[in-house]
GROMACS .gro file of C-alpha atoms in nm:
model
  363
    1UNK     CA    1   0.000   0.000   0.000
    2UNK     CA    2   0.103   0.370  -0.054
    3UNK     CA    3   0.334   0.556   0.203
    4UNK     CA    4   0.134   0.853   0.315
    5UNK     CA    5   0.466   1.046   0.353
    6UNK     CA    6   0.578   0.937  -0.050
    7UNK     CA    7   0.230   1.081  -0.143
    8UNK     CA    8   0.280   1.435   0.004
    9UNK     CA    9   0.634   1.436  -0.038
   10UNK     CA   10   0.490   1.414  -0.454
   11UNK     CA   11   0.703   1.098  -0.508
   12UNK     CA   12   0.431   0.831  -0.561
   13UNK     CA   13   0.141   0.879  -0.739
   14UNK     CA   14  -0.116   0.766  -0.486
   15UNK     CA   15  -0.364   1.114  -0.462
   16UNK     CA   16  -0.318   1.182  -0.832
   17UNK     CA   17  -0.158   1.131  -1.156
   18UNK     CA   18  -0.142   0.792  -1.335
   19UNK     CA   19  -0.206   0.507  -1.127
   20UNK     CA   20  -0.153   0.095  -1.372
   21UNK     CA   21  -0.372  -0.070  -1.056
   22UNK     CA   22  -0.552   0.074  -0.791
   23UNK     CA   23  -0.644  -0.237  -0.587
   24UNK     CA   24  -0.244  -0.306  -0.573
   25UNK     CA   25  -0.209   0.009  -0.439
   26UNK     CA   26  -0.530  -0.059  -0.216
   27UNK     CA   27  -0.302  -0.382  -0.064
   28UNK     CA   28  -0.460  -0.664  -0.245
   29UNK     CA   29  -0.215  -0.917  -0.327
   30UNK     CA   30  -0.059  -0.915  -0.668
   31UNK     CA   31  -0.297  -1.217  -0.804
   32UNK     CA   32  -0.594  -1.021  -0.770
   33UNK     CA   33  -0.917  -1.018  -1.068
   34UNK     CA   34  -0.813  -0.781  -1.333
   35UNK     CA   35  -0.965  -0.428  -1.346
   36UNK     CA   36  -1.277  -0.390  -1.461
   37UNK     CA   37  -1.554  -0.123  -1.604
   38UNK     CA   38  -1.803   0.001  -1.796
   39UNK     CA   39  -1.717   0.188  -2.191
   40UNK     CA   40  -2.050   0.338  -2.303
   41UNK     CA   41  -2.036   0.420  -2.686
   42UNK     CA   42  -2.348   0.692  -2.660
   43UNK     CA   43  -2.328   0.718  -3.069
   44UNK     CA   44  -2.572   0.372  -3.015
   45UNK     CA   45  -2.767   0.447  -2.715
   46UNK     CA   46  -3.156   0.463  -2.801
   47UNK     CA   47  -3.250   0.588  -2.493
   48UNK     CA   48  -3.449   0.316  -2.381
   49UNK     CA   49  -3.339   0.326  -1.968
   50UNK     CA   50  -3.362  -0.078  -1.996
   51UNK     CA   51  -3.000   0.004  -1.777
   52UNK     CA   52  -3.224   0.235  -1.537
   53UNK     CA   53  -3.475  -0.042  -1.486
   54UNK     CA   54  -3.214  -0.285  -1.451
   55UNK     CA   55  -3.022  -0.118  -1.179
   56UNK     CA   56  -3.300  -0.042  -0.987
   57UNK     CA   57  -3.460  -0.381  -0.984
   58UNK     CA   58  -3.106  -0.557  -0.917
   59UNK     CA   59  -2.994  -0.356  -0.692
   60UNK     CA   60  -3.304  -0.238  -0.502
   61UNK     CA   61  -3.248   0.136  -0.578
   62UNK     CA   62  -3.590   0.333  -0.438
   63UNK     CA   63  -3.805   0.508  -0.679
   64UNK     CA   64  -3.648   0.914  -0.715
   65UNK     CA   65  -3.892   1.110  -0.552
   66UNK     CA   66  -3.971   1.177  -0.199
   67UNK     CA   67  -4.367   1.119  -0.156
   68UNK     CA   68  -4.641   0.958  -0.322
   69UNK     CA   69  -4.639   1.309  -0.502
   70UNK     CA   70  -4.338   1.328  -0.636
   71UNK     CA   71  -4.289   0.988  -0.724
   72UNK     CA   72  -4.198   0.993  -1.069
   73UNK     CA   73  -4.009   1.367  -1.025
   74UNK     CA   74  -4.117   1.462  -1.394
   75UNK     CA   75  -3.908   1.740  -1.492
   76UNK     CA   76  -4.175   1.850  -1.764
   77UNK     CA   77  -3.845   1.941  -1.996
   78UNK     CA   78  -3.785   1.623  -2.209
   79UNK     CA   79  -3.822   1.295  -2.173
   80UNK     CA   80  -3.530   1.261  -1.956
   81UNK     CA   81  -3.695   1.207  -1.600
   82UNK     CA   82  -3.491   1.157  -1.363
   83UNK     CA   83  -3.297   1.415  -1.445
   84UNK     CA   84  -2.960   1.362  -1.306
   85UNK     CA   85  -2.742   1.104  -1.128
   86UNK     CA   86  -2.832   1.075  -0.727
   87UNK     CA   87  -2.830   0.843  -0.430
   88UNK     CA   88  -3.176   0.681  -0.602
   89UNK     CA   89  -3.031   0.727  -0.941
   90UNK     CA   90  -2.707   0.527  -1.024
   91UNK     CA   91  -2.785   0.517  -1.392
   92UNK     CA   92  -2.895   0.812  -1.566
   93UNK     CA   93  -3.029   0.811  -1.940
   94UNK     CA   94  -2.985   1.178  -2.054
   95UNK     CA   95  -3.189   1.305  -2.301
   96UNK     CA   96  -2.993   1.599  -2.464
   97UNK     CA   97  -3.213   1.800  -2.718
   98UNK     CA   98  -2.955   1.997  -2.897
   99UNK     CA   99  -3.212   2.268  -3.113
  100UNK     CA  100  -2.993   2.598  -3.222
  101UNK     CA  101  -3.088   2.851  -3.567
  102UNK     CA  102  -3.014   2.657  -3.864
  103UNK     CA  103  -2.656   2.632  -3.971
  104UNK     CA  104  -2.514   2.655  -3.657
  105UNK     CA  105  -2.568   2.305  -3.561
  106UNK     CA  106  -2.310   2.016  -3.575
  107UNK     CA  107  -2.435   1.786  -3.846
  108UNK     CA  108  -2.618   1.513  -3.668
  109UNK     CA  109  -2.483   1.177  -3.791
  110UNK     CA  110  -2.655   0.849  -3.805
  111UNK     CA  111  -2.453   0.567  -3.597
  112UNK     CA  112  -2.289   0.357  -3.822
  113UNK     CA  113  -2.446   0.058  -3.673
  114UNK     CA  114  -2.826   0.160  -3.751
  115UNK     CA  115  -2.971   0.185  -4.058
  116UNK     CA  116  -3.085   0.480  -4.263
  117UNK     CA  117  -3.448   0.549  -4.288
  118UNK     CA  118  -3.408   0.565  -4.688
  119UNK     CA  119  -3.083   0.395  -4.962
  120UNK     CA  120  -3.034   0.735  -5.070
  121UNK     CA  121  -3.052   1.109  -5.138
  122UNK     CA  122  -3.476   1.159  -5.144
  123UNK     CA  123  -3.605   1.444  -5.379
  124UNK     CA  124  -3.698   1.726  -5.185
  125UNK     CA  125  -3.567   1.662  -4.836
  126UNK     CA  126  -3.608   1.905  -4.600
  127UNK     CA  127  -3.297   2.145  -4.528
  128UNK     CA  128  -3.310   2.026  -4.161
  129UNK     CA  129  -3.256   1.671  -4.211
  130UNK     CA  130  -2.960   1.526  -4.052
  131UNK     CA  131  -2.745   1.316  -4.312
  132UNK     CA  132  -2.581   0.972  -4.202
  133UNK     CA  133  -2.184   0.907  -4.246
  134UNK     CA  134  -2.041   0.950  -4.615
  135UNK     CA  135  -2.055   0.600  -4.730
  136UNK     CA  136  -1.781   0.441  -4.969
  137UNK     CA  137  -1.677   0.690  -5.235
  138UNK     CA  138  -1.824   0.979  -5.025
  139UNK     CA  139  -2.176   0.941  -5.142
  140UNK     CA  140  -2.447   0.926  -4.843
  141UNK     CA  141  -2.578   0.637  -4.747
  142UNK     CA  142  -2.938   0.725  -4.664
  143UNK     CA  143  -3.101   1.053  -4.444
  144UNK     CA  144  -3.351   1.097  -4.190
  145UNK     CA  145  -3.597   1.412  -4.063
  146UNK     CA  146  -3.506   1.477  -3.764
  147UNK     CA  147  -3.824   1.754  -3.755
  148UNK     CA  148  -4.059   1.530  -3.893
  149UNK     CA  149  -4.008   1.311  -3.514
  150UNK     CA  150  -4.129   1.642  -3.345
  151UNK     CA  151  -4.479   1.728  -3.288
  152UNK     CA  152  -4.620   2.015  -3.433
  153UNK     CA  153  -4.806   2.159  -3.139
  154UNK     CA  154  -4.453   2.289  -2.976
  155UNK     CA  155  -4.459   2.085  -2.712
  156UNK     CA  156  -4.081   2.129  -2.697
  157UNK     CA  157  -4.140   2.462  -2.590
  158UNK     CA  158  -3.937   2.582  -2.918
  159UNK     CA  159  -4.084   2.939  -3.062
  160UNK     CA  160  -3.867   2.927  -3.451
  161UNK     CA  161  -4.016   2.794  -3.718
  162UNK     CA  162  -3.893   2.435  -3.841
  163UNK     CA  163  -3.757   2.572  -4.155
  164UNK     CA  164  -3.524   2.769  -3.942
  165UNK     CA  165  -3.369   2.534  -3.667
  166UNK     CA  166  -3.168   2.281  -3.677
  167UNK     CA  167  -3.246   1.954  -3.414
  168UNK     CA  168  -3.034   1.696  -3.285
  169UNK     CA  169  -3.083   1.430  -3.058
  170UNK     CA  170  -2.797   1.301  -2.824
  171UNK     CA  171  -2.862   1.016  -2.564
  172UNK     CA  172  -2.639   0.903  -2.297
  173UNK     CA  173  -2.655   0.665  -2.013
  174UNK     CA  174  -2.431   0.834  -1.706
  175UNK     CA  175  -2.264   0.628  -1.418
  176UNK     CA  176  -2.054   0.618  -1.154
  177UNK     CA  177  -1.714   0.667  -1.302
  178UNK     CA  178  -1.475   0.442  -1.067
  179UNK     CA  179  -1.214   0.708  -1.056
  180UNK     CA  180  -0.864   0.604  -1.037
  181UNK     CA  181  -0.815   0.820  -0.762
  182UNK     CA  182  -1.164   0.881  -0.631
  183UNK     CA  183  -1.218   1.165  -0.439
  184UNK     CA  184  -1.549   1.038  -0.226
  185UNK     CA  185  -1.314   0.751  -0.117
  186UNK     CA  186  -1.002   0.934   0.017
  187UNK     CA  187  -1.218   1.207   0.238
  188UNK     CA  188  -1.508   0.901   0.353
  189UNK     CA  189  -1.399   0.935   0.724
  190UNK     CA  190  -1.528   0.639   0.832
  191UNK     CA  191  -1.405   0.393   0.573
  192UNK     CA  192  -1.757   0.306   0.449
  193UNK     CA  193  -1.578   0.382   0.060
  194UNK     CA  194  -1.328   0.164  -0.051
  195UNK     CA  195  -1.172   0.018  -0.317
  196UNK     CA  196  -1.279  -0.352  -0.434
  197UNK     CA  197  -1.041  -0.648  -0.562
  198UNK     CA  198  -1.175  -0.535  -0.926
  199UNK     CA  199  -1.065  -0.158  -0.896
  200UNK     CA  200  -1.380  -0.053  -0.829
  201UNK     CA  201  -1.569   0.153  -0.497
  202UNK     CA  202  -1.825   0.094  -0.313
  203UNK     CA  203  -1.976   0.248   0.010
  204UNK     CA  204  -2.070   0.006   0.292
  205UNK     CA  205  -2.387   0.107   0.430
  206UNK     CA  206  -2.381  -0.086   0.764
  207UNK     CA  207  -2.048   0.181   0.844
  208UNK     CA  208  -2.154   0.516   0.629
  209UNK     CA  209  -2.289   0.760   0.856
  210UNK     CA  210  -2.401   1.013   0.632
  211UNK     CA  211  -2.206   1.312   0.687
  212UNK     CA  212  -2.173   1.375   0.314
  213UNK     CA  213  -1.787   1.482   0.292
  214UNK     CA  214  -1.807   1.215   0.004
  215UNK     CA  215  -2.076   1.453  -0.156
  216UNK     CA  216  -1.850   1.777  -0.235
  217UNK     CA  217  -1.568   1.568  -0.274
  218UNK     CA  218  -1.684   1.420  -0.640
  219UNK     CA  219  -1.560   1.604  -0.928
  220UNK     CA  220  -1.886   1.449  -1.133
  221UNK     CA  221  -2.130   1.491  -0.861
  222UNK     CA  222  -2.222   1.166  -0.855
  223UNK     CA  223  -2.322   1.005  -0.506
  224UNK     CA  224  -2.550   1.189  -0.300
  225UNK     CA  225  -2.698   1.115   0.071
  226UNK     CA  226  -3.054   0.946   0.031
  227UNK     CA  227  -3.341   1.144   0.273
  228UNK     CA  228  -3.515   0.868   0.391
  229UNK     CA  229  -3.187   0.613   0.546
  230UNK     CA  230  -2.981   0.930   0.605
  231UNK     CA  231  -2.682   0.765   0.397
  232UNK     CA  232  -2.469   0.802   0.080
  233UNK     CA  233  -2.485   0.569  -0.227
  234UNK     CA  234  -2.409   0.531  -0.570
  235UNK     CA  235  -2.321   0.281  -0.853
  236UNK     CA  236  -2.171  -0.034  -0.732
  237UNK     CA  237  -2.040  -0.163  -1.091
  238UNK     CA  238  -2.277  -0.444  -0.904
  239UNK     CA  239  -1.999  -0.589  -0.691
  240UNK     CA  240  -2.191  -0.912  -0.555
  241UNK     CA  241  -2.286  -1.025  -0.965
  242UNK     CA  242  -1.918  -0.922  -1.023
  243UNK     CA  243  -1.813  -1.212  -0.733
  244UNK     CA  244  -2.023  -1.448  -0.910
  245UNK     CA  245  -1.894  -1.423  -1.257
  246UNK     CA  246  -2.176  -1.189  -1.349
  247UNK     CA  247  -2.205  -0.881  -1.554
  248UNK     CA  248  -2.354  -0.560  -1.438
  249UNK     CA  249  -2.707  -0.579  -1.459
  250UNK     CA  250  -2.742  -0.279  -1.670
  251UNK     CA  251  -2.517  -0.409  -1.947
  252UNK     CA  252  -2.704  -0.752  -1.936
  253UNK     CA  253  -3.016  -0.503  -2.019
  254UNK     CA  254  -2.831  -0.310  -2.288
  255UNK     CA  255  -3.024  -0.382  -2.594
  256UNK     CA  256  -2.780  -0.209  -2.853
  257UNK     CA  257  -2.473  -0.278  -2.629
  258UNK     CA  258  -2.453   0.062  -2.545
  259UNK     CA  259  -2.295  -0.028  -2.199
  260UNK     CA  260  -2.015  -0.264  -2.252
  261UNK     CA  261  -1.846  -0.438  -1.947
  262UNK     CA  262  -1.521  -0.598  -1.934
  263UNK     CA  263  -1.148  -0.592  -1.867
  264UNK     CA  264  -1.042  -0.212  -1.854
  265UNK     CA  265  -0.799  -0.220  -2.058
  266UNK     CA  266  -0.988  -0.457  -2.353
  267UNK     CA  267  -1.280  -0.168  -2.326
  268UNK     CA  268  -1.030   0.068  -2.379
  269UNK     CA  269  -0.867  -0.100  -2.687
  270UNK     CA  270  -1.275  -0.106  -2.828
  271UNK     CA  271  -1.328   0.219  -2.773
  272UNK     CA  272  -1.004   0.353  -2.953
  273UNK     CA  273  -1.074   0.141  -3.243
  274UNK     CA  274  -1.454   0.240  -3.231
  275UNK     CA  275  -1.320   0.640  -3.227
  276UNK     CA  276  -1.120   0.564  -3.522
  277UNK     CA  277  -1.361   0.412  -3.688
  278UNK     CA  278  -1.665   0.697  -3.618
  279UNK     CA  279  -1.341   0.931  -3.757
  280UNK     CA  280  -1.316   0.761  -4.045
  281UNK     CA  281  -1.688   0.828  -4.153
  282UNK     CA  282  -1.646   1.176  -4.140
  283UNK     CA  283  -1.771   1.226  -3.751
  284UNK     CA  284  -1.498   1.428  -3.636
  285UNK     CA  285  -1.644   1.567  -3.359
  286UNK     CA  286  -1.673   1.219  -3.177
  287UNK     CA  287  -1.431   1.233  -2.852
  288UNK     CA  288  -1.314   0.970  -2.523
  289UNK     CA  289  -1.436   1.098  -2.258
  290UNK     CA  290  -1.268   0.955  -1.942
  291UNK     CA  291  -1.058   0.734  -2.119
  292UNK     CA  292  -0.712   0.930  -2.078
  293UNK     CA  293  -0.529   0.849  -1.776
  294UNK     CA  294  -0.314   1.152  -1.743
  295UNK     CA  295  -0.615   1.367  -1.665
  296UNK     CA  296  -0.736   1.510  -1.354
  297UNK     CA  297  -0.849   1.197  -1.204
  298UNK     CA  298  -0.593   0.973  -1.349
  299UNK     CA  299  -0.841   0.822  -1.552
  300UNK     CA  300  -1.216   0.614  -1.528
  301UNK     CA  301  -1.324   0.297  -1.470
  302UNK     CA  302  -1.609   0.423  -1.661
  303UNK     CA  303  -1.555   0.632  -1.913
  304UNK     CA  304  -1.779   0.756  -2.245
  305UNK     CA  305  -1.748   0.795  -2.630
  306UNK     CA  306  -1.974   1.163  -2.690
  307UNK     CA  307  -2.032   1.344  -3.017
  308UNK     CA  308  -2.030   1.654  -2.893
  309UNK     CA  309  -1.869   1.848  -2.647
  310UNK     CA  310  -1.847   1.675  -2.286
  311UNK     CA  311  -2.057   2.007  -2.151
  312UNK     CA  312  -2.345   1.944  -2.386
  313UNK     CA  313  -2.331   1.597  -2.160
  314UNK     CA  314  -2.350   1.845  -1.852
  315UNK     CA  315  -2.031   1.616  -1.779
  316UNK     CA  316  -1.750   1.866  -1.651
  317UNK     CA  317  -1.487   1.931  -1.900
  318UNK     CA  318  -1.184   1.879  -1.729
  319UNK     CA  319  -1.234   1.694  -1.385
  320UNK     CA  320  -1.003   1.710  -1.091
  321UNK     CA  321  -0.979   1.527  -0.790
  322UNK     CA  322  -1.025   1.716  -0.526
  323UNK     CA  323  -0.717   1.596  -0.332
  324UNK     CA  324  -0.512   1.610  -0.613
  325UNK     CA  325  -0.359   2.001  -0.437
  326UNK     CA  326  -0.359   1.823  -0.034
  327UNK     CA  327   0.035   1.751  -0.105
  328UNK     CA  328   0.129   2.104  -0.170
  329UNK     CA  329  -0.144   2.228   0.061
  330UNK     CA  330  -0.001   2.050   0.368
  331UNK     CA  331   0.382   2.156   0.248
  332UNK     CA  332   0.247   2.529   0.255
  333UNK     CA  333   0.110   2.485   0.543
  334UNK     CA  334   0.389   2.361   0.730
  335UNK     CA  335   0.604   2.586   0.569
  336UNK     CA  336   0.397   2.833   0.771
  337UNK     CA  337   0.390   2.665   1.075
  338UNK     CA  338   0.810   2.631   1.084
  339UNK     CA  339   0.833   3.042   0.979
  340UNK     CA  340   0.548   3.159   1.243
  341UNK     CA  341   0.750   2.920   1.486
  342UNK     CA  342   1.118   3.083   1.389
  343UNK     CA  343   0.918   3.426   1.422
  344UNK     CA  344   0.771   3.347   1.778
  345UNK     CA  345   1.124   3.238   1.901
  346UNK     CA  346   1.345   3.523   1.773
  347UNK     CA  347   1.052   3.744   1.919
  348UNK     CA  348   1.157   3.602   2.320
  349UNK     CA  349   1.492   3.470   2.272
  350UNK     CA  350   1.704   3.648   2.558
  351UNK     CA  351   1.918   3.927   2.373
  352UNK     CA  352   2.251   4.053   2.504
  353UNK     CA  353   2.267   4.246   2.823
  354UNK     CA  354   2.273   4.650   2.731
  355UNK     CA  355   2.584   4.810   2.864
  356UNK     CA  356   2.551   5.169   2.903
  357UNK     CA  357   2.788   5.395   3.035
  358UNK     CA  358   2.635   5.649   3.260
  359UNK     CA  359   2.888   5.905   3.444
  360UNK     CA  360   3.207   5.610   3.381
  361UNK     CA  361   2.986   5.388   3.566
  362UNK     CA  362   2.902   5.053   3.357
  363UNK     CA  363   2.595   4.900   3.435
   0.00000   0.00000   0.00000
């Protein structure tokens, strides 16, 4: 395990930086399961929340609201009702609705993996249409109305006409994202977080005593206390199917294998090749999100393939752990304590007796 004095002396990378296994450095022997994790390739989520259903049922996650009255917490904005990850939320299904004046909008692209709606250019198309990938020789290999999926009463609360908008959809199913260095676990107090034989974390509920210092400390906002036990929680990655040779439940559930499970670092080998491929049908603006392991957080156990910007996500765009600073923090600080120290001492220390000469008398 990590010497606390090599970690804020900024010789071992144990509060930040790249980290090649975090249960090693958590003290589990060297023949421990491989790490593990989720890659979610959003360019094929449907937006179905199978993996919301899933999670919930498996891991007997309460509905999100509160009351009888706010069971359901609609947010009246979109489809997307839950809204955002919480302690009764560990998988999220956003439901982005990008709409902006026409020509300003990145060119929605079909996933590769779907099919086009028609073979081929169709006479008369509307100007809004989003076109699928160049196909072989650059022509396009089919094209869909977006508009045409939108009702025409303006239920979307949008006030331009359709001729002059342009309308994307993005979908994405958030998660816990099994930091390499994880902030919740380093400032849990009681020990309730820690860090599982497949790199994972998990809180303990018997030993959590809610007092929410994992809260702030999560670059993604991602667990939360729950109001009615009074303690934190958040994805598991499904730890007990994981000790019986199980998948998570919501990638079982995936229907377009959205969620992908698996070793780490074979997920991460799919998802460059699946970035290189999305690049090489003219989607440029398709990004890893999570995947680089010299960022912030030195890197997810879950981590995201977007085709946008990660803001558009409301993901942040360049996490940090929040004890990534406690090494130089403490150093300052007792580099402060040692100079007000020097500064009280010097201020009592006995100075030289004063020998005045008064009338050729010493004293």
């Amino acid at each position: 395990m990590t010497n606390v004095f090599d970690a804020f002396s900024g010789t071992d990378d144990a509060l930040y930086g790249p980290l090649p296994d975090p249960a090693a450095d958590a003290g589990f022997a060297g023949d421990h399961p491989k790490r593990v994790g989720f890659f979610t390739d959003t360019s094929v989520c449907i937006g179905c929340k199978a993996c919301e259903v899933a999670c919930k049922e498996w891991n007997l996650v309460p509905n999100d609201g509160t009351d009888a009255s706010d069971l359901y917490r609609l947010t009246g904005m979109s489809y997307d009702n839950t809204g955002d990850l919480g302690a009764s939320t560990w998988r999220h299904v956003a439901f982005i609705e990008d709409v902006r004046p026409h020509n300003t909008a990145t060119t929605g692209h079909l996933p590769s993996a779907l099919p086009a709606v028609s073979g081929g250019p169709v006479p008369g198309l509307p100007r809004d249409a989003a076109t699928a990938p160049p196909g072989p020789g650059g022509s396009s290999s089919g094209t869909i109305d977006l508009l045409a999926l939108l009702p025409d009463s303006g239920a979307h609360g949008q006030q331009t006409p359709d001729d002059e908008r342009d309308v994307r959809w993005l979908m994405s199913s958030d998660v816990c994202k099994h930091c390499t260095h994880a902030g919740c676990l380093d400032n849990c107090p009681t020990g309730a977080l820690f860090r599982t034989e497949f790199g994972t974390v998990v809180v303990q509920d018997d030993i959590c005593n809610g007092c929410g210092y994992c809260v702030p400390s999560c670059p993604y906002g991602v667990i939360d206390v729950r109001e009615s036990d009074g303690g934190a929680h958040k994805c598991t990655l499904c730890y007990d199917r994981l000790g019986s040779g199980l998948e998570p439940a919501c990638a079982k559930a995936c229907p377009t294998n959205s969620i992908q499970f698996g070793d780490l670092d074979e997920l991460q080998a799919t998802a460059d090749a699946r970035l290189a491929e999305l690049h090489g049908l003219g989607v440029e603006e398709a990004q890893l999100y999570g995947r680089n392991p010299d960022d912030g957080v030195g890197g997810d156990g879950a981590f995201f393939l977007l085709l946008d910007e990660p803001e558009v996500y409301g993901l942040p765009p360049d996490p940090i752990v929040t004890t990534r600073d406690l090494p130089e923090m403490w150093r300052n600080a007792a580099l402060t304590a040692v100079g007000l120290g020097v500064a009280a001492v010097a201020s009592f220390w006995p100075g030289r007796a004063k020998r005045r000469v008064r009338g050729g008398t010493r004293r």
